[in-house]
Structures are given as structure tokens and as C-alpha cells.
Short mmCIF file of C-alpha atoms in Angstrom, two decimals:
data_model
loop_
_atom_site.label_atom_id
_atom_site.label_comp_id
_atom_site.label_asym_id
_atom_site.label_seq_id
_atom_site.Cartn_x
_atom_site.Cartn_y
_atom_site.Cartn_z
CA MET K 1 0.00 0.00 0.00
CA GLN K 2 1.26 3.46 -0.88
CA SER K 3 2.08 5.48 2.25
CA ASP K 4 1.04 8.99 1.19
CA PHE K 5 -2.34 10.25 -0.08
CA ASP K 6 -4.23 13.51 -0.32
CA VAL K 7 -7.49 11.94 0.88
CA VAL K 8 -8.14 8.76 2.83
CA ILE K 9 -11.75 7.53 2.77
CA VAL K 10 -12.70 4.99 5.41
CA GLY K 11 -15.63 2.91 4.15
CA ALA K 12 -16.37 1.49 0.70
CA SER K 13 -20.14 1.70 0.65
CA PHE K 14 -22.46 4.21 -1.01
CA SER K 15 -21.07 7.45 0.44
CA GLY K 16 -17.39 6.53 0.30
CA LEU K 17 -17.44 5.15 -3.23
CA THR K 18 -19.62 8.01 -4.50
CA LEU K 19 -17.13 10.51 -3.12
CA ALA K 20 -14.23 8.60 -4.69
CA HIS K 21 -15.96 8.82 -8.09
CA HIS K 22 -16.31 12.60 -7.77
CA LEU K 23 -12.97 13.80 -6.38
CA PRO K 24 -10.83 15.60 -8.98
CA SER K 25 -8.26 13.51 -10.80
CA HIS K 26 -5.31 15.35 -9.23
CA VAL K 27 -6.42 14.32 -5.71
CA ARG K 28 -4.60 11.10 -4.80
CA THR K 29 -7.24 9.08 -2.96
CA LEU K 30 -7.18 5.92 -0.87
CA VAL K 31 -10.38 4.02 0.00
CA ILE K 32 -10.07 1.42 2.76
CA ASP K 33 -12.73 -0.98 3.98
CA VAL K 34 -12.67 -3.79 6.52
CA LYS K 35 -14.76 -6.02 4.23
CA PRO K 36 -12.86 -8.45 1.98
CA ALA K 37 -14.71 -7.13 -1.10
CA ALA K 38 -17.12 -4.33 -1.97
CA LEU K 39 -20.00 -6.75 -2.52
CA HIS K 40 -19.38 -8.70 0.68
CA MET K 41 -21.97 -8.14 3.42
CA VAL K 42 -23.77 -5.25 1.73
CA GLU K 43 -25.66 -3.81 4.67
CA SER K 44 -28.61 -2.26 2.84
CA THR K 45 -32.00 -3.29 1.54
CA GLY K 46 -31.01 -1.61 -1.73
CA LEU K 47 -34.17 0.45 -2.18
CA ILE K 48 -33.83 3.80 -3.92
CA THR K 49 -36.42 6.47 -4.64
CA VAL K 50 -36.94 8.25 -7.95
CA ARG K 51 -34.75 11.15 -6.82
CA THR K 52 -31.98 8.81 -5.69
CA ARG K 53 -32.09 7.09 -9.06
CA GLU K 54 -31.57 10.51 -10.64
CA GLU K 55 -28.63 11.24 -8.31
CA PHE K 56 -27.01 7.94 -9.31
CA SER K 57 -27.71 8.31 -13.02
CA GLU K 58 -25.55 11.44 -13.20
CA PHE K 59 -22.42 9.34 -12.78
CA PHE K 60 -23.39 5.67 -12.78
CA PRO K 61 -25.50 3.33 -15.01
CA ILE K 62 -27.96 2.67 -12.20
CA ASP K 63 -30.72 1.28 -14.46
CA THR K 64 -28.53 -1.75 -15.16
CA TYR K 65 -28.89 -2.70 -11.51
CA ILE K 66 -32.61 -2.05 -11.03
CA THR K 67 -34.38 -5.39 -10.67
CA ASN K 68 -37.91 -4.31 -9.77
CA PRO K 69 -39.59 -0.94 -10.33
CA ILE K 70 -42.08 -0.62 -7.46
CA THR K 71 -45.45 1.05 -8.13
CA THR K 72 -47.40 -0.28 -5.15
CA ILE K 73 -47.22 -0.50 -1.39
CA CYS K 74 -49.15 -3.07 0.60
CA VAL K 75 -49.71 -2.28 4.28
CA VAL K 76 -50.70 -5.24 6.44
CA ALA K 77 -52.85 -5.01 9.58
CA PRO K 78 -51.89 -6.48 12.99
CA ASP K 79 -53.82 -9.70 12.34
CA PHE K 80 -51.79 -10.31 9.14
CA GLN K 81 -55.11 -10.90 7.34
CA GLU K 82 -56.46 -7.46 6.48
CA HIS K 83 -54.38 -5.28 4.20
CA PHE K 84 -54.67 -2.51 1.65
CA PHE K 85 -52.82 -1.50 -1.51
CA SER K 86 -51.88 2.01 -2.58
CA THR K 87 -50.61 2.47 -6.14
CA THR K 88 -49.01 5.13 -8.30
CA SER K 89 -49.04 5.20 -12.09
CA GLU K 90 -45.23 5.39 -12.25
CA PRO K 91 -42.62 3.65 -10.07
CA TRP K 92 -42.01 5.49 -6.80
CA ILE K 93 -39.15 3.33 -5.57
CA TYR K 94 -36.81 0.75 -7.07
CA GLN K 95 -35.35 -2.50 -5.78
CA THR K 96 -31.74 -2.87 -6.88
CA ASP K 97 -29.21 -5.65 -7.27
CA THR K 98 -27.24 -4.12 -4.42
CA ARG K 99 -24.30 -6.48 -4.58
CA GLY K 100 -23.85 -5.96 -8.30
CA LEU K 101 -24.24 -2.21 -7.89
CA MET K 102 -21.55 -2.02 -5.18
CA LYS K 103 -19.22 -4.27 -7.12
CA HIS K 104 -19.48 -2.05 -10.19
CA LEU K 105 -18.94 1.13 -8.13
CA ALA K 106 -15.72 -0.36 -6.75
CA GLU K 107 -14.43 -1.82 -10.00
CA THR K 108 -14.92 1.40 -11.99
CA LEU K 109 -13.12 3.77 -9.60
CA PRO K 110 -11.01 6.35 -11.43
CA GLY K 111 -7.28 5.78 -11.88
CA HIS K 112 -6.29 8.25 -9.15
CA VAL K 113 -8.18 6.19 -6.56
CA THR K 114 -6.62 3.21 -4.77
CA TYR K 115 -9.00 0.73 -3.13
CA GLU K 116 -7.80 -1.58 -0.37
CA SER K 117 -10.10 -4.24 1.11
CA SER K 118 -9.63 -6.13 4.39
CA ALA K 119 -8.11 -2.90 5.73
CA LEU K 120 -9.06 -1.68 9.19
CA LEU K 121 -8.54 1.84 10.54
CA VAL K 122 -6.95 1.40 13.98
CA GLY K 123 -5.68 4.88 14.83
CA VAL K 124 -4.94 8.44 13.76
CA ASP K 125 -1.94 10.68 14.23
CA ARG K 126 -2.90 14.28 14.91
CA ALA K 127 -0.85 17.44 14.63
CA ILE K 128 -0.62 20.05 17.38
CA ASP K 129 -3.55 21.99 15.87
CA GLY K 130 -5.77 18.88 15.98
CA SER K 131 -5.73 18.07 12.30
CA VAL K 132 -5.09 14.51 11.17
CA GLN K 133 -1.72 14.03 9.49
CA ALA K 134 -1.68 10.23 9.22
CA VAL K 135 -3.80 7.14 9.82
CA ASP K 136 -2.83 3.69 11.03
CA VAL K 137 -4.25 0.86 8.92
CA LEU K 138 -4.19 -2.85 9.78
CA GLN K 139 -4.30 -5.08 6.71
CA ASN K 140 -3.71 -8.83 6.72
CA GLY K 141 -2.08 -8.60 10.12
CA VAL K 142 0.33 -5.84 9.07
CA LYS K 143 0.01 -2.34 10.49
CA GLN K 144 1.00 0.58 8.27
CA ARG K 145 0.99 4.33 8.73
CA VAL K 146 -0.44 6.32 5.81
CA ALA K 147 0.07 10.08 5.61
CA THR K 148 -2.94 12.10 4.45
CA ARG K 149 -4.06 15.68 4.02
CA PHE K 150 -7.74 14.83 4.57
CA LEU K 151 -9.67 12.04 6.31
CA VAL K 152 -13.25 11.02 5.50
CA GLY K 153 -15.42 8.83 7.73
CA ALA K 154 -17.83 7.02 5.43
CA ASP K 155 -17.80 3.99 7.69
CA GLY K 156 -21.38 3.63 8.85
CA GLY K 157 -23.45 4.50 11.87
CA ARG K 158 -20.84 3.29 14.34
CA SER K 159 -18.07 5.21 12.68
CA LYS K 160 -14.52 4.45 13.79
CA VAL K 161 -13.45 7.85 12.48
CA ALA K 162 -16.03 9.59 14.67
CA SER K 163 -14.89 7.58 17.69
CA LEU K 164 -11.26 8.64 17.15
CA ILE K 165 -12.00 12.36 16.69
CA SER K 166 -13.62 13.55 19.92
CA GLU K 167 -14.61 16.91 18.40
CA LEU K 168 -17.10 15.15 16.12
CA ASP K 169 -20.62 14.06 17.02
CA ARG K 170 -21.48 10.37 17.12
CA ASN K 171 -24.70 8.46 16.58
CA THR K 172 -26.06 7.32 19.92
CA ARG K 173 -29.40 5.69 19.08
CA PHE K 174 -29.86 2.83 16.67
CA LEU K 175 -32.32 0.40 15.25
CA MET K 176 -30.90 -3.04 14.57
CA GLY K 177 -31.88 -4.33 11.16
CA SER K 178 -31.73 -7.92 9.98
CA GLU K 179 -32.56 -9.13 6.48
CA LYS K 180 -32.50 -12.44 4.64
CA VAL K 181 -32.68 -13.02 0.89
CA PHE K 182 -34.43 -16.16 -0.38
CA PHE K 183 -35.09 -17.53 -3.82
CA GLY K 184 -38.84 -17.76 -4.15
CA GLU K 185 -42.02 -15.87 -4.93
CA VAL K 186 -44.48 -13.48 -3.30
CA HIS K 187 -48.17 -14.17 -3.87
CA LEU K 188 -50.05 -11.35 -2.13
CA GLY K 189 -51.85 -8.93 -4.43
CA PRO K 190 -52.38 -8.59 -8.17
CA ASN K 191 -48.81 -7.57 -9.05
CA PRO K 192 -46.33 -8.78 -6.42
CA GLU K 193 -43.23 -8.05 -8.49
CA GLU K 194 -44.06 -4.32 -8.38
CA THR K 195 -45.13 -4.25 -4.73
CA ILE K 196 -43.28 -3.63 -1.50
CA TYR K 197 -44.93 -4.95 1.65
CA HIS K 198 -44.76 -3.18 4.98
CA PHE K 199 -45.69 -4.98 8.18
CA TRP K 200 -45.77 -2.06 10.57
CA PHE K 201 -48.13 -3.59 13.04
CA GLY K 202 -48.28 -6.05 15.89
CA GLU K 203 -45.41 -7.78 17.64
CA PHE K 204 -43.00 -7.17 14.76
CA SER K 205 -43.54 -3.41 14.70
CA LEU K 206 -42.12 -2.40 18.06
CA GLY K 207 -39.14 -0.31 17.06
CA TYR K 208 -39.78 -0.11 13.34
CA GLY K 209 -41.44 -3.07 11.63
CA GLY K 210 -41.04 -5.65 8.93
CA TRP K 211 -40.73 -5.55 5.18
CA LEU K 212 -40.93 -7.84 2.19
CA SER K 213 -39.56 -6.80 -1.19
CA PRO K 214 -39.34 -8.77 -4.47
CA THR K 215 -36.07 -8.86 -6.36
CA ILE K 216 -34.13 -10.80 -8.98
CA ILE K 217 -30.96 -12.68 -7.99
CA GLU K 218 -28.82 -14.42 -10.61
CA GLY K 219 -31.74 -14.18 -13.04
CA LYS K 220 -34.15 -15.95 -10.67
CA LYS K 221 -37.10 -14.64 -8.68
CA ALA K 222 -36.26 -13.87 -5.09
CA PHE K 223 -37.37 -11.66 -2.23
CA ARG K 224 -35.85 -9.80 0.68
CA ILE K 225 -37.49 -10.14 4.07
CA GLY K 226 -36.40 -8.19 7.10
CA LEU K 227 -37.10 -6.63 10.46
CA ALA K 228 -35.72 -3.68 12.38
CA LYS K 229 -36.00 -3.47 16.15
CA LEU K 230 -34.80 -1.19 18.90
CA GLN K 231 -31.20 -1.79 19.90
CA LYS K 232 -32.23 -3.16 23.27
CA ASP K 233 -34.25 -5.89 21.52
CA VAL K 234 -31.36 -7.10 19.35
CA GLY K 235 -31.24 -10.41 21.21
CA GLU K 236 -34.64 -11.43 19.90
CA ILE K 237 -34.44 -10.17 16.33
CA GLN K 238 -33.25 -13.41 14.72
CA GLU K 239 -35.93 -15.46 16.45
CA LEU K 240 -38.57 -12.92 15.43
CA LEU K 241 -37.34 -12.89 11.84
CA MET K 242 -37.62 -16.69 11.68
CA LYS K 243 -41.12 -16.46 13.17
CA PHE K 244 -42.04 -13.69 10.74
CA THR K 245 -40.81 -15.71 7.75
CA LYS K 246 -42.61 -18.87 8.89
CA LEU K 247 -45.84 -16.94 9.38
CA LEU K 248 -45.71 -15.64 5.81
CA VAL K 249 -44.94 -19.11 4.47
CA ASP K 250 -47.80 -20.67 6.46
CA ASN K 251 -50.39 -18.10 5.36
CA GLY K 252 -49.35 -18.40 1.70
CA THR K 253 -47.85 -14.93 1.30
CA ILE K 254 -44.49 -16.34 0.17
CA THR K 255 -43.06 -19.53 -1.26
CA ILE K 256 -39.41 -20.32 -0.58
CA HIS K 257 -37.54 -22.35 -3.20
CA GLY K 258 -35.13 -24.60 -1.37
CA ASP K 259 -34.37 -24.97 2.32
CA PRO K 260 -36.24 -22.28 4.32
CA GLU K 261 -33.53 -22.56 6.98
CA LYS K 262 -30.83 -21.49 4.51
CA ALA K 263 -31.12 -18.01 3.05
CA HIS K 264 -29.15 -17.15 -0.10
CA TYR K 265 -27.49 -14.51 2.01
CA SER K 266 -28.28 -12.47 5.08
CA PHE K 267 -26.94 -9.49 6.97
CA GLY K 268 -27.56 -7.34 10.00
CA SER K 269 -26.59 -3.76 10.66
CA PRO K 270 -27.22 -0.83 13.01
CA ILE K 271 -29.45 1.90 11.57
CA PRO K 272 -28.83 5.39 13.03
CA MET K 273 -31.98 7.09 14.26
CA SER K 274 -30.61 10.12 16.13
CA GLY K 275 -31.12 12.35 13.11
CA ALA K 276 -28.54 14.35 11.18
CA LEU K 277 -25.52 15.13 13.36
CA SER K 278 -24.38 18.73 13.78
CA ARG K 279 -20.62 18.41 14.23
CA VAL K 280 -19.64 16.35 11.20
CA SER K 281 -16.40 18.15 10.37
CA HIS K 282 -13.33 19.22 12.30
CA LYS K 283 -10.16 20.61 10.77
CA ASN K 284 -9.42 18.18 7.89
CA VAL K 285 -11.91 15.46 8.85
CA LEU K 286 -15.46 14.98 7.50
CA LEU K 287 -18.20 12.41 8.18
CA LEU K 288 -20.55 11.26 5.40
CA GLY K 289 -23.68 9.15 5.06
CA ASP K 290 -24.73 7.11 8.07
CA ALA K 291 -21.64 8.24 9.97
CA ALA K 292 -23.06 11.78 9.78
CA GLY K 293 -26.56 10.61 10.75
CA LEU K 294 -27.78 11.11 7.17
CA CYS K 295 -29.85 7.96 7.16
CA GLY K 296 -33.51 8.84 7.48
CA ALA K 297 -34.80 5.45 6.41
CA PHE K 298 -38.19 5.87 8.10
CA ALA K 299 -39.99 6.19 4.77
CA ALA K 300 -37.63 3.91 2.81
CA ASP K 301 -34.38 4.73 1.00
CA GLY K 302 -31.66 5.48 3.50
CA ILE K 303 -29.26 5.46 0.54
CA LYS K 304 -30.09 8.96 -0.67
CA GLY K 305 -28.20 10.75 2.11
CA SER K 306 -25.12 8.66 1.44
CA VAL K 307 -25.07 9.34 -2.30
CA VAL K 308 -25.85 13.05 -1.91
CA SER K 309 -23.25 13.60 0.82
CA GLY K 310 -20.64 11.78 -1.26
CA LYS K 311 -21.36 13.95 -4.29
CA ILE K 312 -21.52 17.34 -2.59
CA SER K 313 -18.47 16.76 -0.39
CA ALA K 314 -16.10 16.26 -3.35
CA PRO K 315 -15.90 19.95 -4.37
CA LEU K 316 -15.87 21.01 -0.71
CA ILE K 317 -12.87 18.78 0.02
CA ALA K 318 -11.12 19.97 -3.14
CA SER K 319 -11.63 23.59 -2.05
CA PHE K 320 -10.33 22.79 1.42
CA LEU K 321 -7.21 21.19 0.00
CA SER K 322 -6.70 24.29 -2.16
CA GLY K 323 -6.58 26.48 0.94
CA ASP K 324 -10.20 27.37 1.72
CA GLY K 325 -10.30 26.49 5.42
CA ALA K 326 -14.01 27.36 5.68
CA ALA K 327 -15.14 25.15 2.80
CA LEU K 328 -16.63 22.43 4.97
CA SER K 329 -18.92 24.86 6.82
CA GLY K 330 -21.33 24.72 3.87
CA PHE K 331 -21.80 20.96 4.07
CA HIS K 332 -25.32 20.83 5.53
CA ASP K 333 -26.58 23.63 3.30
CA ARG K 334 -25.33 21.79 0.24
CA VAL K 335 -27.03 18.58 1.40
CA ASN K 336 -30.29 20.45 1.87
CA GLU K 337 -30.18 21.72 -1.72
CA HIS K 338 -31.00 18.17 -2.79
CA GLY K 339 -34.76 18.12 -2.20
CA ASN K 340 -34.63 19.78 1.24
CA LEU K 341 -33.05 16.65 2.62
CA MET K 342 -32.02 18.18 5.96
CA GLU K 343 -35.64 19.15 6.59
CA TYR K 344 -36.66 15.55 5.95
CA TYR K 345 -34.21 14.33 8.59
CA LYS K 346 -35.83 16.65 11.11
CA ARG K 347 -39.27 15.27 10.22
CA GLN K 348 -38.13 11.67 10.55
CA VAL K 349 -36.99 12.38 14.13
CA ARG K 350 -40.55 13.51 14.87
CA TYR K 351 -41.92 10.37 13.20
CA ARG K 352 -39.59 8.34 15.38
CA TRP K 353 -40.87 10.03 18.55
CA ILE K 354 -44.47 9.15 17.67
CA TRP K 355 -43.58 5.58 16.70
CA ASP K 356 -41.81 4.99 19.99
CA ARG K 357 -44.96 5.89 21.90
CA MET K 358 -46.81 2.97 20.29
CA LYS K 359 -46.42 -0.22 22.30
CA SER K 360 -49.50 -2.38 21.73
CA ASN K 361 -51.42 -4.06 18.91
CA ARG K 362 -54.52 -1.99 19.63
CA THR K 363 -52.56 1.23 18.99
CA PHE K 364 -51.11 -0.05 15.73
CA ARG K 365 -54.59 -1.18 14.71
CA ALA K 366 -55.99 2.27 15.47
CA MET K 367 -53.32 3.81 13.22
CA TYR K 368 -54.04 1.25 10.50
CA ASN K 369 -57.74 2.20 10.59
CA ILE K 370 -56.83 5.81 9.84
CA ILE K 371 -54.25 5.12 7.16
CA SER K 372 -56.33 2.52 5.34
CA ALA K 373 -59.04 5.15 4.88
CA GLU K 374 -56.45 7.24 3.02
CA ARG K 375 -55.20 4.47 0.78
CA ASP K 376 -55.84 6.42 -2.42
CA SER K 377 -53.47 9.23 -1.44
CA PHE K 378 -51.27 7.47 1.12
CA LEU K 379 -48.54 6.38 -1.26
CA ASP K 380 -48.29 9.81 -2.86
CA GLN K 381 -47.53 11.27 0.55
CA PHE K 382 -45.36 8.38 1.71
CA CYS K 383 -42.98 8.27 -1.23
CA ASP K 384 -42.74 12.05 -1.56
CA SER K 385 -42.03 12.82 2.08
CA LYS K 386 -38.27 12.74 1.51
CA ASP K 387 -38.28 14.43 -1.88
CA LYS K 388 -41.06 17.03 -2.05
CA ARG K 389 -41.32 18.58 1.41
CA LYS K 390 -44.49 16.68 2.22
CA SER K 391 -45.28 15.22 5.61
CA LEU K 392 -46.97 11.96 6.52
CA VAL K 393 -48.73 13.85 9.32
CA TRP K 394 -51.14 15.40 6.85
CA VAL K 395 -52.30 11.96 5.75
CA VAL K 396 -54.01 11.48 9.10
CA LEU K 397 -54.73 14.95 10.52
CA LYS K 398 -58.08 15.51 8.85
CA ALA K 399 -61.44 16.44 10.34
CA LYS K 400 -63.10 13.32 8.96
CA HIS K 401 -60.76 11.19 11.07
CA LEU K 402 -61.53 13.05 14.31
CA TRP K 403 -63.08 10.13 16.16
CA LYS K 404 -60.42 7.70 14.95
CA LEU K 405 -57.76 10.16 16.08
CA VAL K 406 -59.36 10.38 19.50
CA VAL K 407 -59.25 6.58 19.82
CA TYR K 408 -55.66 6.49 18.58
CA SER K 409 -54.61 9.23 21.03
CA TRP K 410 -56.29 7.41 23.92
CA TYR K 411 -54.39 4.24 23.11
CA ILE K 412 -51.15 6.22 22.87
CA PHE K 413 -51.88 7.53 26.37
CA LEU K 414 -52.51 4.02 27.68
CA ASP K 415 -49.27 2.84 26.08
CA PHE K 416 -47.32 5.13 28.38
CA PHE K 417 -48.12 2.56 31.08
CA VAL K 418 -47.07 -0.43 28.99
CA ARG K 419 -43.59 -1.76 29.65
CA ARG K 420 -41.70 -2.68 26.54
#
């Protein structure tokens, strides 16, 4: 490994690789990642919205890696029997071949970028003024010091970079997500291959909920099934995911081709839910994507913040390296220029607060009763909430739902006395 670079990027996922594709050709760049390959253990459901597809398409052939354009959402009630569909005329979200996408991003890095896998950041060397002047990298049992003029933490919600630079904020609250990918088919609804299924209700919803999404793997029909729970419930997530999967097999929602005990692949990852962090830069260090709290996956597509932050940070870093010490101060403003993304992150914190108040099936059922009455417009609000300054709140806060809202509010009050 070369021992001197202009920029060292820790993390070879969406934000880190996007940044590497956008840095100017004169900036000698090193990308390191602890994973043995870019496609190994991709910790994402791979869903992207229309706007995220546009962000990708400016520098990457994203359509090659779209497996299923999604036009429909199916929301399932607590009893797993009642459900409703909400549909748009055009796709509102896309399922991607995430492994293939990441592999291509890594293999097509520009010539001025060096990518090193199985490389772990273990320390930083800081100058008297607090700036980072070198990083210590452990690769294949060998520790090496690499000099750098700029350090980027694109290494996920539990960022090592953030932990080493005390002046930076760190994510403190997480959901724990777990997902399995099976070969098989989904049978619920008239057009399963264009439908994403959200199980927000009942036992599986405490914390976040469950999802089911069709995809194509190696040219064969497959689906992704997952759950996200509060961090304190991580010990039960695998058992719940097995129970969730078995329930959907037993009621005919899915058919698994092959051994239901052996997924094609699976992964688990922490999902930041503290909201966008304030202190994401210090001297010559910058956090991106999940490391900066730019996740906001409440209404699907946590990838957007990673791609946007990777793109907008490239010119900021280049300006910093050219002598503009204040260049990084415009980071959040630049992020917000992409569909008011920072405002969305503030809204998702409010959504999270409401969700955490709900602790019983009766409360989730009361919410379902309201939302199902808005099925015709629900998806328009849901998929636009990140991109068009809309809020899910206005789906439910209507005079015609007054009595249902009273019931829902009463159950929320009762849930304050429910131990979770």
C-alpha cells in the first residue's frame, strides 16, 4: 500500500465510493474498507427512490442494476389478514441488485483512486492543531501508517473515524436491522413483483417493523425479508425474523424455493436514528452518510443521504485542499439543496418520537384504521415525504378522522403505562 495520499476515505459503501468517483483527478485518494470485497456483506436493503435514481444516473448506469420498479405499497394489519394497496401510475421506488451495484462502483473507480479491502482503521496521528496528518491501517495482520491531508469517515453508523475524533458528534441511538434473501415468490396482491410490503403492526412493529420486497438474484425470482427493532431488543431479532418468515410461508404470502432454513445470504446492521448530526467536520476530517446521521430510512431509502453527501463533499474537500479552510462549513446547506433533505431528517426524528410511543397491537390497529381510509393518497404522501417537502402527518390529521384520532390518542396515552 502506498504510504502517502491527499485523501483517505474509510468505508467502501455508497457514500465513500460516491465521493471517490467525484474527487478531482489530481487528488490522490485511498479508500479502505474492513470487508474483503465491496459486494461482501452489503448492509442495505437496496431500495432507492426516484430522486436517488436521478442522483445515481448522473455518474453511474444505475438502471442496469434495477431489478424491480415498485409502483405499489401493501400495508398489512396487525392480524396479518387485512391489508390494503396504494398504487401510483409510475414507479415510486426501485429495488436494486445491491451487490452488483456495489461491485461495479468499486471496479470502476477512477485511476487516481486506490481501493484496499480487508483494511481496518486502527488509529490516527494528529498534529498540534488537531488536524489529522496520518492514519494507522491494519491489513492482513500488518500495520501501516499512511500520511494524508484529509480524512473522510464514510464507515457507517458506528463510525470508527467519529470515535477517534472527539470533536465530532457520534450516533447514539440505533435500530438493529436484519434481512434475509431467499429464492422464491411473493403471492399477495395482483402484481407482487411491483409491490413492497410493509408490516408495521403487531409484535413485529415495536421499534420499526417488517418488510418484504421482491427482487431478482442471478436471473431468478427472489425476495428480501427483514425486520428492524430497537437496539435493546437485538437479542430477539433473529428469532422474530424466523417467526415472521414462517408466518408468511404458512399463510401463503411467500413460497421459498429450497431450504427455508438457509437463506441465499443475510446481513444485520445498526441503523442510526438520532437524526442528522451537527458536528460532522473538524479541521481536515469529515463524516458522510450514516456516519453523519444522514440515514432517514423511516420512509424507505436510507441510501439517498449517502449518495448526496458523497457527491456534494467532493468539491468542498477539493476547495479545502486548495486552501479554503471554511469550505466544509457549507456541508449541511449543500445537502439540503437536494430536495430539502435536511428538513426531511428533522421530520423523521418527529416520526420516530411518535412511533416509539406505540407499544400495543390496539394502537397499531388504530393507526391502521386511519391510514387505510387514506389508501388512495397514502402512497403519494409516503414516497414524496423525503423528496417534495411533504409530511406523513397530513395523511391522518383531517377532520373526517376526528373520532379515529381520539381513539388512537387514547391508546397512545394508555401505552405510556405499557412496559416494553
